[in-house]
Short mmCIF file of C-alpha atoms in Angstrom, two decimals:
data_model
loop_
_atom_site.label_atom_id
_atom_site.label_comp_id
_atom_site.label_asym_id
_atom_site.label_seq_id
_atom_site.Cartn_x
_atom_site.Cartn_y
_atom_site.Cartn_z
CA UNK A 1 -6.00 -11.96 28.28
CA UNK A 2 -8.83 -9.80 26.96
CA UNK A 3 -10.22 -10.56 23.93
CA UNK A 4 -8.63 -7.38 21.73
CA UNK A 5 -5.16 -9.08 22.53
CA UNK A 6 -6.11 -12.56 21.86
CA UNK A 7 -7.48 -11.65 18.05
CA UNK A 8 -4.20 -9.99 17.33
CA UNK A 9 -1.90 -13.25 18.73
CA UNK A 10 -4.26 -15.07 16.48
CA UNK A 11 -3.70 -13.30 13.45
CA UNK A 12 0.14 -12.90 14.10
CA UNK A 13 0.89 -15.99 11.77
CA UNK A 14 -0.98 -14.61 9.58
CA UNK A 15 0.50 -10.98 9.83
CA UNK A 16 4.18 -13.03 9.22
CA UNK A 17 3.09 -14.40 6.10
CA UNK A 18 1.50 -11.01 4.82
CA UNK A 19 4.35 -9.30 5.75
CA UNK A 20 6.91 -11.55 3.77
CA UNK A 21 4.40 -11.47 0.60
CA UNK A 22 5.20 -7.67 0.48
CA UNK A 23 7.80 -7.22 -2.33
CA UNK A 24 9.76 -4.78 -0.99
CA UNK A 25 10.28 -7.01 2.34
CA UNK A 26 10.69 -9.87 0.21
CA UNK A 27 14.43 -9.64 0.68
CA UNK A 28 14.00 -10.04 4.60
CA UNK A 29 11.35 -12.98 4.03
CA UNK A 30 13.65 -15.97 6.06
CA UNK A 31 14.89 -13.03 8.65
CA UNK A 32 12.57 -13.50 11.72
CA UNK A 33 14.57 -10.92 13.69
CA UNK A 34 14.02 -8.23 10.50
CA UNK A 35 10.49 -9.13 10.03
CA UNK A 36 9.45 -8.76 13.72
CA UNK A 37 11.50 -5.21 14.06
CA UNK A 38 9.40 -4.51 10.62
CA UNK A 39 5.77 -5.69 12.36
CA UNK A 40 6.36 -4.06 15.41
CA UNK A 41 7.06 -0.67 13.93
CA UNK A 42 3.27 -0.78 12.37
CA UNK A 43 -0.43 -0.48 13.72
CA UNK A 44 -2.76 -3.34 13.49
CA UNK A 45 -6.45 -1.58 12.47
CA UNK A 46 -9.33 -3.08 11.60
CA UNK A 47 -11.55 -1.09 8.79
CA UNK A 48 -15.73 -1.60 8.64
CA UNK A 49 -17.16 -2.49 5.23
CA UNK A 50 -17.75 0.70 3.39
CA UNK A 51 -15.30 2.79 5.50
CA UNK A 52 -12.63 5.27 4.01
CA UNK A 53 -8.77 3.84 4.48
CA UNK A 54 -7.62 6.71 2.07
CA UNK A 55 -9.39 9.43 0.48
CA UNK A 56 -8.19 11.00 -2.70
CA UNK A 57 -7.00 14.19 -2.33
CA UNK A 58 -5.80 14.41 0.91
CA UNK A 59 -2.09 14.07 2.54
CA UNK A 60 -1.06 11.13 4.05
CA UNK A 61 1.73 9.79 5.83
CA UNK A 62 0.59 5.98 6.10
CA UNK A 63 1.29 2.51 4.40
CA UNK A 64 -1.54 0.37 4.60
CA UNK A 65 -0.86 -3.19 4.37
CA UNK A 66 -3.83 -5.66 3.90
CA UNK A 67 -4.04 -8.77 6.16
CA UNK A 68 -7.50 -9.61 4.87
CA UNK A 69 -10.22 -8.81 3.10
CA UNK A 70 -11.00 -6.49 0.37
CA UNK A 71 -10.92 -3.14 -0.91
CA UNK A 72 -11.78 -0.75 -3.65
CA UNK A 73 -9.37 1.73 -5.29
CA UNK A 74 -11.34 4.41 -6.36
CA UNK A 75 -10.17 7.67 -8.09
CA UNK A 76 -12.60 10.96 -9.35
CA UNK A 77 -12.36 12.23 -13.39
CA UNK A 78 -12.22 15.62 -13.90
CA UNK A 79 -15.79 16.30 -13.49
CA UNK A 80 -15.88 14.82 -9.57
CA UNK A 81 -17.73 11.57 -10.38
CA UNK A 82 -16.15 8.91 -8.96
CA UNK A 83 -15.82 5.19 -11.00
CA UNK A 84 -13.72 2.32 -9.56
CA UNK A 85 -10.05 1.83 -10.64
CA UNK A 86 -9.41 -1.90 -9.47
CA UNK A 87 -10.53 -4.28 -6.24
CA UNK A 88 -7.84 -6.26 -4.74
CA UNK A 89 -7.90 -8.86 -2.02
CA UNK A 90 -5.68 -9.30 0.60
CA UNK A 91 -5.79 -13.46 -0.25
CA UNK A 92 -4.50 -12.85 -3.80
CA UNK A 93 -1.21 -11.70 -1.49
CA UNK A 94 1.32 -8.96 -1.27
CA UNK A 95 -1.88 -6.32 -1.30
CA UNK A 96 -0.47 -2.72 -0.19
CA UNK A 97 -2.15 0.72 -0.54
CA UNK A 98 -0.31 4.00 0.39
CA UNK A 99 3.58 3.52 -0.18
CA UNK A 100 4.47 7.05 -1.81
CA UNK A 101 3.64 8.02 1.69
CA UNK A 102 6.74 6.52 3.01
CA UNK A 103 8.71 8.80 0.52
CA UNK A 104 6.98 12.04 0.46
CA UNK A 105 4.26 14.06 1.80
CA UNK A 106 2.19 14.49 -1.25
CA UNK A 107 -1.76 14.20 -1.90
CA UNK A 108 -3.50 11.16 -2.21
CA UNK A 109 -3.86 9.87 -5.72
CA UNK A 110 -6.88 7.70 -4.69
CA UNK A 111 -9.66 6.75 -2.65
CA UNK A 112 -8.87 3.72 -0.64
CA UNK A 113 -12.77 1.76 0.75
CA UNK A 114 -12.92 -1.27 2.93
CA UNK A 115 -14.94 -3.68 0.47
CA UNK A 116 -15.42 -5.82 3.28
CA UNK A 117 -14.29 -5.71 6.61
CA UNK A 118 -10.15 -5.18 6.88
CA UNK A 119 -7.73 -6.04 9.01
CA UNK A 120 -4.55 -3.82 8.09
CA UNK A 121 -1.19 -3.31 9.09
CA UNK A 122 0.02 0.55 8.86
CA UNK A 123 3.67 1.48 8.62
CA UNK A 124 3.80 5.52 9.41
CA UNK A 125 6.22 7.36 7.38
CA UNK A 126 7.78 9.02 10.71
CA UNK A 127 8.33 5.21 12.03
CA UNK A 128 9.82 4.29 8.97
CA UNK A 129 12.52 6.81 8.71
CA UNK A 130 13.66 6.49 12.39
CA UNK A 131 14.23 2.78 11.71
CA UNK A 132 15.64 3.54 8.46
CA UNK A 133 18.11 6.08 10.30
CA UNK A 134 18.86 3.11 12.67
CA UNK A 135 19.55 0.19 10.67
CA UNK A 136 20.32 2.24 7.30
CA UNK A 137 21.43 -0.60 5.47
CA UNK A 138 17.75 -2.50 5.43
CA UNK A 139 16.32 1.24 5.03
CA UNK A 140 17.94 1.93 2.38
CA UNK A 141 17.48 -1.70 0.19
CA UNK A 142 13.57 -1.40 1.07
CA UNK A 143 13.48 2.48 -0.24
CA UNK A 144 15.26 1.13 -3.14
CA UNK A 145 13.05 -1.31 -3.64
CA UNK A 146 9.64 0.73 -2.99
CA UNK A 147 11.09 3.35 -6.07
CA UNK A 148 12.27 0.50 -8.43
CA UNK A 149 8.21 -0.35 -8.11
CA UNK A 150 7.07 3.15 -8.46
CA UNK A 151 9.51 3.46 -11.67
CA UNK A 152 7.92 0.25 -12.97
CA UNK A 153 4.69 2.31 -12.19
CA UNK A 154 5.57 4.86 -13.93
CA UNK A 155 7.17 3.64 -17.27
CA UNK A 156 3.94 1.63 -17.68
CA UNK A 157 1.85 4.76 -17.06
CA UNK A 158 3.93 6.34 -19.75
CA UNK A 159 3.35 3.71 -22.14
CA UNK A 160 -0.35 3.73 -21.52
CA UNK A 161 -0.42 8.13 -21.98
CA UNK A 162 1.07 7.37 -25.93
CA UNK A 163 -1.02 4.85 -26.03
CA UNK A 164 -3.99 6.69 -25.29
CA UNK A 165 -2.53 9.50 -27.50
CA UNK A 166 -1.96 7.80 -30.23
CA UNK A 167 -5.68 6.29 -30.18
CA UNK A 168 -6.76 9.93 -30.31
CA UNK A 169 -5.05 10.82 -33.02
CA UNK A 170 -6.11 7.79 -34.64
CA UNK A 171 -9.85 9.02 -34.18
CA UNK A 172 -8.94 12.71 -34.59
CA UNK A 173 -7.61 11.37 -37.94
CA UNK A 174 -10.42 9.13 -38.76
CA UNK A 175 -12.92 11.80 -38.44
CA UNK A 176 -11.39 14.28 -40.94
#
C-alpha cells in the first residue's frame, strides 16, 4: 500500500465523523450505507497553508467540506481591499465552505484560504445531482435542507441590512 492510500484509510474515521457533523447530512448520521454512497461521491484534497480553496468572484461548482484544519473567509469592500470575514476550524465541527454551488452556478461570494494546512472533502455539483437523480428521495431532503440554511442565511442578513440602516439614519439624524 503506498503511502497516499494509507493517509486516506487513516483519516476515513475521521472523514465519517465529519461527514455526519454536516447539518444537512445530519438526517443520514446512523445510515452507514447513505454516508458511504455520500463520501464516495466526493474528492479527498489536501490544501497548503496560505493556498486559495475559493476565490471571490469566480464560478464554482464545488462543496468544500473541512476534515481539519483552518481557514479564512475573506471577502473585498467596494474599493478592492480585502479584510477577513470569520476563521473557522474544522475541530469546532460541521465546517463547510461552498454549498450555493450545489444549487446554482453563480459567482463566488468569498475568498476561501487554507489558514493552515487542510484536508477537505469536495462534493461537485455535477456528482451531486446524478445521485440526487438516483436516489431522489435523500436528494431531495438534503436540497431541502441546504435552502432551509441559506433562508436562515438570509433572514439574518436582512435583519442585519435594517439594522445597519437604521444606525445610519440614526447618525444621518444626529448630525443635523
Amino acid at each position: 500500500m503506498n503511502l497516499k492510500k494509507r493517509k486516506i484509510e487513516k483519516l476515513i474515521p475521521i472523514i465519517k465523523e465529519k461527514i455526519k457533523e454536516i447539518s444537512f447530512f445530519e438526517e443520514y448520521q446512523n445510515d452507514e450505507a447513505i454516508l458511504k454512497q455520500i463520501i464516495d461521491l466526493c474528492e479527498l484534497r489536501t490544501f497548503k497553508k496560505g493556498q486559495t480553496l475559493i476565490k471571490e468572484g469566480d464560478t464554482g461548482d464545488e462543496l468544500f467540506i473541512i476534515i481539519n484544519g483552518t481557514i479564512d473567509i475573506l471577502k473585498n469592500t467596494l474599493q478592492n481591499q480585502t479584510y477577513l470575514v470569520t476563521t473557522l476550524s474544522a475541530e469546532n465541527g460541521g465546517v463547510y465552505v461552498g454549498e450555493l454551488a450545489l444549487i446554482d452556478e453563480d459567482r463566488r461570494s468569498a475568498t476561501v484560504v487554507a489558514k493552515s494546512q487542510c484536508h477537505c472533502l469536495v462534493l461537485k455539483r455535477d456528482d451531486f445531482v446524478k445521485f440526487g437523480d438516483q436516489h431522489p428521495s435523500i436528494g431531495l431532503h438534503i436540497t431541502r435542507s441546504i435552502a432551509r440554511q441559506l433562508s436562515q442565511k438570509l433572514r439574518k442578513t436582512n435583519t442585519d441590512v435594517i439594522t445597519l440602516f437604521s444606525a445610519l439614519v440614526e447618525e444621518i439624524s444626529s448630525e443635523s
